[in-house]
PDB file of C-alpha atoms and ligand atoms in Angstrom:
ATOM      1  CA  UNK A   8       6.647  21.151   7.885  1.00 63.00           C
ATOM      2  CA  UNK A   9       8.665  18.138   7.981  1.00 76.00           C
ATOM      3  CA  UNK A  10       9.288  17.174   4.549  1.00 92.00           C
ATOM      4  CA  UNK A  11      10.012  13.253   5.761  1.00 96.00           C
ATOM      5  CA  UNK A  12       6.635  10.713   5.393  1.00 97.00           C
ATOM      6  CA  UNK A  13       8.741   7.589   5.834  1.00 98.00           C
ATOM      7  CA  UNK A  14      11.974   6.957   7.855  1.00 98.00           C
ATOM      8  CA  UNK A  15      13.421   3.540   8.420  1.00 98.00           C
ATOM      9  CA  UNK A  16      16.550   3.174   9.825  1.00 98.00           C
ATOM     10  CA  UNK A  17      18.217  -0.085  10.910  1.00 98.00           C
ATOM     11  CA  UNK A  18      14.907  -1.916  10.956  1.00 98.00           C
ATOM     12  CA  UNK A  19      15.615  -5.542  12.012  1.00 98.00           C
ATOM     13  CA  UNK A  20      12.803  -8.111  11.987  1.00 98.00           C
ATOM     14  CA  UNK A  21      12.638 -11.507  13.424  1.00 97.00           C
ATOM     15  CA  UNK A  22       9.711 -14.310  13.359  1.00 96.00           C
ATOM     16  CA  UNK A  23      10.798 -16.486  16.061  1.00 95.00           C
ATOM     17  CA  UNK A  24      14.699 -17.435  15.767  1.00 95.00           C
ATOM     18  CA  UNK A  25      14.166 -16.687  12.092  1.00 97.00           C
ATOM     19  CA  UNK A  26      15.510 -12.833  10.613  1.00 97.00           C
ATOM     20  CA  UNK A  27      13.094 -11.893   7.786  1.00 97.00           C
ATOM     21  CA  UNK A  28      14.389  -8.516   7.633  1.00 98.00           C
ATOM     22  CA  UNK A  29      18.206  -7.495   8.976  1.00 98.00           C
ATOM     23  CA  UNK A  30      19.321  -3.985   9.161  1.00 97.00           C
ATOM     24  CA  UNK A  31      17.470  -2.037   6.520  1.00 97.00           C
ATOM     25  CA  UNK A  32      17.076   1.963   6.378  1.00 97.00           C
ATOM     26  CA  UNK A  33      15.628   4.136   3.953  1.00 97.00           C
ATOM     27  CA  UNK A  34      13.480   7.469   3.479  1.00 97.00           C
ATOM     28  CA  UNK A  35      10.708   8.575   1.483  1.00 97.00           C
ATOM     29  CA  UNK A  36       9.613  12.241   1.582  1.00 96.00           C
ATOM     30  CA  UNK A  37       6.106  13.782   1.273  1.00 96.00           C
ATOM     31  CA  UNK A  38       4.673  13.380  -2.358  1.00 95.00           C
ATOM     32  CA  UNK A  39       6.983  10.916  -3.426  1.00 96.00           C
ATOM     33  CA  UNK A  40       6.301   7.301  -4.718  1.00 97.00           C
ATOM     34  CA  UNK A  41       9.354   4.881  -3.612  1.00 97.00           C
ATOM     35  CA  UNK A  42       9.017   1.184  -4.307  1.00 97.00           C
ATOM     36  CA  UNK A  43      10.437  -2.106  -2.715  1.00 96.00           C
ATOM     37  CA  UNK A  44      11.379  -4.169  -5.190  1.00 95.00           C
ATOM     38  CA  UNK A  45      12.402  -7.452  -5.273  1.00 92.00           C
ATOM     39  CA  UNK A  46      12.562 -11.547  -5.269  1.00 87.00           C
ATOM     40  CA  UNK A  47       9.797 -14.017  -2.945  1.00 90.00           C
ATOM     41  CA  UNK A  48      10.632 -13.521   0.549  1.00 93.00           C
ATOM     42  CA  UNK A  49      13.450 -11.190   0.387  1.00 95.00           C
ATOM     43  CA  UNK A  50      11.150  -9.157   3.471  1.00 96.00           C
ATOM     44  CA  UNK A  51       9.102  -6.256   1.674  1.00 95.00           C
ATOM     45  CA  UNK A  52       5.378  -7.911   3.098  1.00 93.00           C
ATOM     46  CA  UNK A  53       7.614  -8.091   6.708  1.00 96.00           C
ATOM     47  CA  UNK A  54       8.760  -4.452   6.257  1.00 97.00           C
ATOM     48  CA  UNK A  55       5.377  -3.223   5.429  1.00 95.00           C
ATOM     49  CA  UNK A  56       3.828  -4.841   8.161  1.00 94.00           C
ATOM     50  CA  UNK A  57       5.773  -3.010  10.727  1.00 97.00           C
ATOM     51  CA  UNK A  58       5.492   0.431   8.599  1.00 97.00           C
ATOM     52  CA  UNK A  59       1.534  -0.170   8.696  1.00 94.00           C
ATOM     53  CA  UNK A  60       1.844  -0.858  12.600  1.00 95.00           C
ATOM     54  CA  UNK A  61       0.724  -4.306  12.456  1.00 93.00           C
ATOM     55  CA  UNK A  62       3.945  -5.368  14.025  1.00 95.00           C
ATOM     56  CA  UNK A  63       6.551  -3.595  16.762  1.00 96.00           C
ATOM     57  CA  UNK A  64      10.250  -3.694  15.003  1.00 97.00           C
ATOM     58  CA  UNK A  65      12.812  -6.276  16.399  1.00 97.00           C
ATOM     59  CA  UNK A  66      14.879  -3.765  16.422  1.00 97.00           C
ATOM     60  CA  UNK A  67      15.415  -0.467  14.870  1.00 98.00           C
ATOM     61  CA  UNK A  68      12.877   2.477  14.592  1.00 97.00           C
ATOM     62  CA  UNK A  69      10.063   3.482  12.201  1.00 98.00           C
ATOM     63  CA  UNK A  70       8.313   6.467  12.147  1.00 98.00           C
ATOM     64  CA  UNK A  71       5.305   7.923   9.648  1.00 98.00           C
ATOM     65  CA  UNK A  72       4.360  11.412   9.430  1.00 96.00           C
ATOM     66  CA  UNK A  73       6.848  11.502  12.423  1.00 96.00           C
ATOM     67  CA  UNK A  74       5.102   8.938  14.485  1.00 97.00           C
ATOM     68  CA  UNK A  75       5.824   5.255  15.842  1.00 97.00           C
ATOM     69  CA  UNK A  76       3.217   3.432  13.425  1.00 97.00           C
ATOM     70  CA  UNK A  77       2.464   0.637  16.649  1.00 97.00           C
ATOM     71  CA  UNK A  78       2.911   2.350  19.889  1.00 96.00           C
ATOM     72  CA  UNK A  79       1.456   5.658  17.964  1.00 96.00           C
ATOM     73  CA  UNK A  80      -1.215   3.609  15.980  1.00 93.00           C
ATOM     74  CA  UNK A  81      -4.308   5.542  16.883  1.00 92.00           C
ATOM     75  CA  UNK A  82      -2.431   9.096  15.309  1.00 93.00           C
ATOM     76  CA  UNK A  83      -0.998   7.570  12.394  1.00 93.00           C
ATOM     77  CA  UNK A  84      -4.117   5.109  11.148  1.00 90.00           C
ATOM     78  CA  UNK A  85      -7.065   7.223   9.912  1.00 89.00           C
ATOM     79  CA  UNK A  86      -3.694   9.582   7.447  1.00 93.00           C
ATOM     80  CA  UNK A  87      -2.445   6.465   5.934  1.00 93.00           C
ATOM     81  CA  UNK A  88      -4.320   4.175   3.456  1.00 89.00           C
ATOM     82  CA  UNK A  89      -3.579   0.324   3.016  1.00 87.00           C
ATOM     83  CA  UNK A  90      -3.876  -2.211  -0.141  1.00 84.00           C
ATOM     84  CA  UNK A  91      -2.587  -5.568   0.901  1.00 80.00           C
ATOM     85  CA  UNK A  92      -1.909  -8.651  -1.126  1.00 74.00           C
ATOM     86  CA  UNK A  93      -5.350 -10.385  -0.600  1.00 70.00           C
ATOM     87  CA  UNK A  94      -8.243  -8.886  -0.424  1.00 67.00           C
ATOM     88  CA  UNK A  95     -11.091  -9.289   2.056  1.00 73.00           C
ATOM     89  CA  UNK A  96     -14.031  -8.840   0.584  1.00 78.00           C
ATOM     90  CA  UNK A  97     -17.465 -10.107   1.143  1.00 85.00           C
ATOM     91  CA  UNK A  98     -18.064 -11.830  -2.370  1.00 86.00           C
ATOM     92  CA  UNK A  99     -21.971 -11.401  -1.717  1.00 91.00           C
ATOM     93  CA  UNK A 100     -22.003  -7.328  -1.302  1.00 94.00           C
ATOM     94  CA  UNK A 101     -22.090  -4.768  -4.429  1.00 96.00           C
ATOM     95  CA  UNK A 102     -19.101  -2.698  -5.228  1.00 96.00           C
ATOM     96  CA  UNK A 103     -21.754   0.041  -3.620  1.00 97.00           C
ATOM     97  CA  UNK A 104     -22.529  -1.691  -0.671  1.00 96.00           C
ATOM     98  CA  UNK A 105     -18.759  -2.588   0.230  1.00 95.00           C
ATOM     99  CA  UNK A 106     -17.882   0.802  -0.068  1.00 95.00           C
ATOM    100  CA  UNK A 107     -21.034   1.877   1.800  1.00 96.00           C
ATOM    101  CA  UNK A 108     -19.897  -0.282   4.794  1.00 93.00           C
ATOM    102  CA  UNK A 109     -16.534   0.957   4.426  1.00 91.00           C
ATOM    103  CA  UNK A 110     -17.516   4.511   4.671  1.00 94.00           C
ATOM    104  CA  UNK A 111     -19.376   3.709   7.534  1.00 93.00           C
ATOM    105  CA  UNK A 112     -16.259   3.587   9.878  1.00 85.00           C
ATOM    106  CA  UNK A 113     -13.995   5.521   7.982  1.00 88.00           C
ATOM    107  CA  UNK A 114     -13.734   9.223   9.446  1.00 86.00           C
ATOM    108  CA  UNK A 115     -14.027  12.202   6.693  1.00 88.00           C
ATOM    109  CA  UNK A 116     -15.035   9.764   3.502  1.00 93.00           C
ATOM    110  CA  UNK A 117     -15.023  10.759  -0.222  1.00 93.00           C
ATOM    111  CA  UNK A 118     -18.735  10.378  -0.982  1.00 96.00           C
ATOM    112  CA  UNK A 119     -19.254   6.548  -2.745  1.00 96.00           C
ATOM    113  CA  UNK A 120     -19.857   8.580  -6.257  1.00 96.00           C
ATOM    114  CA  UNK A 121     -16.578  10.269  -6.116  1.00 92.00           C
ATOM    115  CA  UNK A 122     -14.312   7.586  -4.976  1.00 91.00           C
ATOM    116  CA  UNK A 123     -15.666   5.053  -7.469  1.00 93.00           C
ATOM    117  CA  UNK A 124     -15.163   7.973  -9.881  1.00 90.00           C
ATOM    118  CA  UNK A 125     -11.712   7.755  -9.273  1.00 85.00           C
ATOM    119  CA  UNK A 126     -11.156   4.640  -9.956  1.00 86.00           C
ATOM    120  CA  UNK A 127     -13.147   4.007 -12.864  1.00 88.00           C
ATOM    121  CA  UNK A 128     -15.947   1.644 -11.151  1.00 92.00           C
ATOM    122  CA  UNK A 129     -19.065   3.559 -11.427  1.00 94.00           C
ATOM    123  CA  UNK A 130     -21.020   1.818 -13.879  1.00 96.00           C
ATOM    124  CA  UNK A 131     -19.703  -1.610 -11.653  1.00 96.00           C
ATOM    125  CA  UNK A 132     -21.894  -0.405  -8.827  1.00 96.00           C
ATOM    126  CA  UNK A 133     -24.848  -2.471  -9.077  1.00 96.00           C
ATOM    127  CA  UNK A 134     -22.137  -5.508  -9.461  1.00 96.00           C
ATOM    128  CA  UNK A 135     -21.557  -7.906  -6.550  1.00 96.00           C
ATOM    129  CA  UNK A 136     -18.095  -8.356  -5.755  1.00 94.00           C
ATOM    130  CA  UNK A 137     -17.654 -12.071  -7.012  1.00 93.00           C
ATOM    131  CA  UNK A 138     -18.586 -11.085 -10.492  1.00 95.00           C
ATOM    132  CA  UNK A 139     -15.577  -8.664 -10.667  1.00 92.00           C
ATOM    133  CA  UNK A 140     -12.470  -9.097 -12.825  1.00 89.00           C
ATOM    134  CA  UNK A 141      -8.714  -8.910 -11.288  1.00 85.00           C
ATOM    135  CA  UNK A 142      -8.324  -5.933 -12.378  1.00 85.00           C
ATOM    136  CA  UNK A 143     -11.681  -4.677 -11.334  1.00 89.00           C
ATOM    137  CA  UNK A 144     -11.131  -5.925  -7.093  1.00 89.00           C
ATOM    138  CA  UNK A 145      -7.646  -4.608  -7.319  1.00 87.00           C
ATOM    139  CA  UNK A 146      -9.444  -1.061  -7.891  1.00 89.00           C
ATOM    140  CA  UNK A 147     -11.754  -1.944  -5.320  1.00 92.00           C
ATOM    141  CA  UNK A 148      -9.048  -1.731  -3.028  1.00 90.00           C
ATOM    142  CA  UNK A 149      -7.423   1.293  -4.538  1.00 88.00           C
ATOM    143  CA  UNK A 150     -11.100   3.006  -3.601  1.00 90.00           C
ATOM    144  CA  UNK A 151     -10.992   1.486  -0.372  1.00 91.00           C
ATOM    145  CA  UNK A 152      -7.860   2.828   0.575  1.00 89.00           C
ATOM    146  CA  UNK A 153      -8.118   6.309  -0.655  1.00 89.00           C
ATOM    147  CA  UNK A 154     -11.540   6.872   0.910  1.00 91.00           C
ATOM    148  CA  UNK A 155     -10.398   8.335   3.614  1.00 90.00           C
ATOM    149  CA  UNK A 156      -8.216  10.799   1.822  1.00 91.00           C
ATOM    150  CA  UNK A 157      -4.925   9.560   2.857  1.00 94.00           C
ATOM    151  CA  UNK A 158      -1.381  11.254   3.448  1.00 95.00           C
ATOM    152  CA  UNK A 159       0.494   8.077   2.746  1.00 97.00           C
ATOM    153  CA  UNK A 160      -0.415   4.856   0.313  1.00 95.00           C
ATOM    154  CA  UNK A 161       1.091   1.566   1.321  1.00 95.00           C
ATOM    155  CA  UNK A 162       0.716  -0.708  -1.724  1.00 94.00           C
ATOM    156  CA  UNK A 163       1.444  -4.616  -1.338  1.00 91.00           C
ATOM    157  CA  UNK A 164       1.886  -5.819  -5.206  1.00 90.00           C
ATOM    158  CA  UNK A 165      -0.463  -3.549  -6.558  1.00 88.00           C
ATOM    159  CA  UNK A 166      -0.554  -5.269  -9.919  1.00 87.00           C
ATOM    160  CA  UNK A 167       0.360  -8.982  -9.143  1.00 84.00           C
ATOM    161  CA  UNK A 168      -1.631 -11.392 -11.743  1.00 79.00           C
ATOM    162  CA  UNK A 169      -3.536  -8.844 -13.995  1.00 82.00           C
ATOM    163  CA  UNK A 170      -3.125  -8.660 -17.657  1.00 84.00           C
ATOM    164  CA  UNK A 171      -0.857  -5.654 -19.420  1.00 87.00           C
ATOM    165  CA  UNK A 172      -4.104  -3.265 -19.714  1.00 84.00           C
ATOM    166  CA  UNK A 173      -5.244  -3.874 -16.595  1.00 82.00           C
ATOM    167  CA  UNK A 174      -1.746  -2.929 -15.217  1.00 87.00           C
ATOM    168  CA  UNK A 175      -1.524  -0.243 -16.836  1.00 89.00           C
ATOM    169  CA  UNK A 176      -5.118   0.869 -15.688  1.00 85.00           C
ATOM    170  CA  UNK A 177      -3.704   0.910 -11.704  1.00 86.00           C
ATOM    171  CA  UNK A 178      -0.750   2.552 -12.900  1.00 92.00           C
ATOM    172  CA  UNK A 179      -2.584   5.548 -13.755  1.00 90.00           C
ATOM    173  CA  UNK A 180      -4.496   5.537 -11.027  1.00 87.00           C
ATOM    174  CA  UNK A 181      -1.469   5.079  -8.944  1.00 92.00           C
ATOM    175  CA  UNK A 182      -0.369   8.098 -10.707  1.00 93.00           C
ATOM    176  CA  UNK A 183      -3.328   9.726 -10.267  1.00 89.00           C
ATOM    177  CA  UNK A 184      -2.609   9.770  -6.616  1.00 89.00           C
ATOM    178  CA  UNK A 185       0.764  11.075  -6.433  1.00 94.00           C
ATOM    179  CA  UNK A 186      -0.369  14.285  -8.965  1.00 93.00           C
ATOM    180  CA  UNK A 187      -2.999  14.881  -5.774  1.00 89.00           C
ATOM    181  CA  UNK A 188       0.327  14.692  -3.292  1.00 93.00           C
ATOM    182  CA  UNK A 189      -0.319  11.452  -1.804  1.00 94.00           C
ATOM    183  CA  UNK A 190       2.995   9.711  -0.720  1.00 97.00           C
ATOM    184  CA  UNK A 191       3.294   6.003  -1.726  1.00 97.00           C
ATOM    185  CA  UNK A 192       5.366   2.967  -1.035  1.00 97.00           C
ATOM    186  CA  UNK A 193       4.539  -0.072  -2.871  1.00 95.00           C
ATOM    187  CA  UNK A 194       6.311  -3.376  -3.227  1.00 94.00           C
ATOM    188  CA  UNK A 195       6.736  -5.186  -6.858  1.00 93.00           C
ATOM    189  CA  UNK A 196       8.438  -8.079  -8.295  1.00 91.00           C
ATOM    190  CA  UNK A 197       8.195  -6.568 -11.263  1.00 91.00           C
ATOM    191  CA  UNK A 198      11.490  -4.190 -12.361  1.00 91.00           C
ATOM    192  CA  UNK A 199       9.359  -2.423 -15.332  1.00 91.00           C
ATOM    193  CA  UNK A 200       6.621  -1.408 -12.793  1.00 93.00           C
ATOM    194  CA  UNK A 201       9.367   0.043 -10.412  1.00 93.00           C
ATOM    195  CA  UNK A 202      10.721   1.741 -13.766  1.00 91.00           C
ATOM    196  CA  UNK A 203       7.543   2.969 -14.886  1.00 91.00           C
ATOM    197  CA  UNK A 204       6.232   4.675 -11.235  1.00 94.00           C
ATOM    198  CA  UNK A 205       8.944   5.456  -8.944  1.00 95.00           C
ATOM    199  CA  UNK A 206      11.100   8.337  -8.259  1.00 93.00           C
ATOM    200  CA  UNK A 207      13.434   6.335  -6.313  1.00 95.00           C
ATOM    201  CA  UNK A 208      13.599   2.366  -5.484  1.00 96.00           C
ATOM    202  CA  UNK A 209      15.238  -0.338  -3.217  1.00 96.00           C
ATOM    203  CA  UNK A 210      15.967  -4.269  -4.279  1.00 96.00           C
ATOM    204  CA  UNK A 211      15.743  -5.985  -1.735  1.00 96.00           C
ATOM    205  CA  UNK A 212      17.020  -9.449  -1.680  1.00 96.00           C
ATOM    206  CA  UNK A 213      17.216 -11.542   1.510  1.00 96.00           C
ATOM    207  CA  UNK A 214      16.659  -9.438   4.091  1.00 97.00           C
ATOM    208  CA  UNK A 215      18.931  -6.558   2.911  1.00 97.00           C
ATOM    209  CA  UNK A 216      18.732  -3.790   0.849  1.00 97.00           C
ATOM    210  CA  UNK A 217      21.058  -4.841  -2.209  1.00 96.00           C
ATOM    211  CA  UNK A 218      20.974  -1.451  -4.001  1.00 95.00           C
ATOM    212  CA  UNK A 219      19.067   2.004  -3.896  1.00 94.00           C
ATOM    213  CA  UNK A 220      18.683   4.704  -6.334  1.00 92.00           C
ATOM    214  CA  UNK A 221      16.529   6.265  -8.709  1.00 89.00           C
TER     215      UNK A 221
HETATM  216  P1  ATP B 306       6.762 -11.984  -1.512  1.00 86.27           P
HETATM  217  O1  ATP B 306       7.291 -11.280  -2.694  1.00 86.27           O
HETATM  218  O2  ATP B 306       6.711 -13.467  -1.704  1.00 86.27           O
HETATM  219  O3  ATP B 306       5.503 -11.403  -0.972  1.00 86.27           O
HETATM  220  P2  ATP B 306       8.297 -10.627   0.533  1.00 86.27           P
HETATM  221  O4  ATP B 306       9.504  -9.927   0.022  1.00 86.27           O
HETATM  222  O5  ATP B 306       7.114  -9.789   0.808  1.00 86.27           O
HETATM  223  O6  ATP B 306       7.916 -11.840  -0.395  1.00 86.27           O
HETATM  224  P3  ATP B 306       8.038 -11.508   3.252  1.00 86.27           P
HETATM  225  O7  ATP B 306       6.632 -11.940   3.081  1.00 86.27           O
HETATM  226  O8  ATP B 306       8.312 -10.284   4.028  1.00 86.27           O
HETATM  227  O9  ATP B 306       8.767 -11.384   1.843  1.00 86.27           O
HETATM  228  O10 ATP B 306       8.833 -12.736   3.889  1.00 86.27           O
HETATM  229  C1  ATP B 306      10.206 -12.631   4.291  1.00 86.27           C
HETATM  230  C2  ATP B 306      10.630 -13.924   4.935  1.00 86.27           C
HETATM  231  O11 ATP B 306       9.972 -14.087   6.183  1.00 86.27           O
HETATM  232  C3  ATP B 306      10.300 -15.177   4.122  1.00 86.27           C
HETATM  233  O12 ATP B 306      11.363 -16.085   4.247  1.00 86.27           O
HETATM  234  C4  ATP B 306       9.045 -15.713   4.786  1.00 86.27           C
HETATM  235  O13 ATP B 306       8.970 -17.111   4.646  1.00 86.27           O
HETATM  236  C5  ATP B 306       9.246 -15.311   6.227  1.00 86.27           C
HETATM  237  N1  ATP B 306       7.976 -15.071   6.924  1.00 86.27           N
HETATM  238  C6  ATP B 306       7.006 -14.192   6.566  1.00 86.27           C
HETATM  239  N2  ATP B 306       5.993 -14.186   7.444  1.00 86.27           N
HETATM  240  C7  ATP B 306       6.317 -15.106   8.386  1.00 86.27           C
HETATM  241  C8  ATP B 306       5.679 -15.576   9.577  1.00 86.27           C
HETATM  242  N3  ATP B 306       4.496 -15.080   9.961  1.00 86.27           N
HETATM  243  N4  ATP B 306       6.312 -16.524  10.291  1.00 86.27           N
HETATM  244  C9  ATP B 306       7.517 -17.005   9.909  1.00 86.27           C
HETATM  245  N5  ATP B 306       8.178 -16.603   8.811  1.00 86.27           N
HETATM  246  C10 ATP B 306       7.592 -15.675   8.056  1.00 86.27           C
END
């Protein structure tokens, strides 16, 4: 088995005359959790996006689990699971009626019982989603995401605005996943975060990857 989830090698990416991201490469291998790390706008969101298939690269190749994420989207989606930045929830729904819908269209689900287990949101089931803490929606979308027992995690500031505990809380969860094999890249402005969860990390600053190590 190829022992590669991630491969990005001179990954250039342009919005208009504009060059978000220019020349970047790195690798993350199966099981391992490899953050982005770095200042507003230096291109992690950008780089994501094309990783997640959302956007073809400028120029330069991706590939996940071996696949081109956009041109390959339909054998890459249903293995990979996504949190991004905002999240879209209907504020009227329960926790158990947004994963209900979820699990609707999501191929091989975790039963709602388990996933919520998971996450530590079973006794919030009954709760609509407005009445949630931070803390609380960001492990909404940790449940979302894993529902459909994913290869590879793509994290967009997993922990941007909670408090210390509440941090803390994803990072074992975050943890969690890795133990279970899941591979995950996440992106963080926060240097204790990459510290705390990552076997290896980039800083990114600008477009460019500054430095990378473990
Ligand atoms: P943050 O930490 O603030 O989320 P980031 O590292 O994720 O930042 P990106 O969101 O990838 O950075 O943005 C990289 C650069 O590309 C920024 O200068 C941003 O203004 C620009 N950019 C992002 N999206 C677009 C877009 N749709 N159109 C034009 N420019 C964009």
């Amino acid at each position: 088995m190829d022992t590669t989830a991630i491969e990005v090698r001179n990954l250039h990416q342009k919005y208009g005359d504009f060059e978000a991201v220019k020349g970047i490469g790195f690798q993350v291998g199966r099981g391992e959790l490899y953050a982005l790390l770095g200042t507003n706008g230096a291109g992690k969101t950008t780089t994501l996006d094309v990783l997640e298939g959302y956007a073809a690269p400028t120029e330069g190749v991706v590939r996940v689990l071996g696949h081109d994420p956009f041109r390959e989207r339909a054998k890459v989606r249903h293995r990979v699971g996504i949190v991004l930045q905002e999240a879209g929830f209907h504020k009227d729904l329960t926790v158990a009626e947004t994963v209900d819908a979820w699990r609707r269209w999501t191929p091989h689900a975790l039963a709602r019982v388990e996933v919520l287990e998971r996450v530590g949101l079973v006794h919030r089931q009954g709760v609509r989603v407005a009445q949630l803490s931070g803390g609380e929606k960001r492990r909404l979308d940790l449940a979302l995401a894993v529902l459909g027992r994913p290869e590879v995690l793509f994290l967009d500031e997993p922990t941007t605005g909670l408090d210390p505990e509440a941090r803390r809380n994803v990072w074992e969860l975050i943890r969690g996943m890795v133990a279970d094999g899941v591979t995950v890249l996440l992106t963080t402005h926060y240097l204790d975060e990459a510290e705390q969860l990552a076997q290896r990390l980039a800083i990114m600053h600008a477009g460019r990857i500054v430095t990378e190590g473990t």
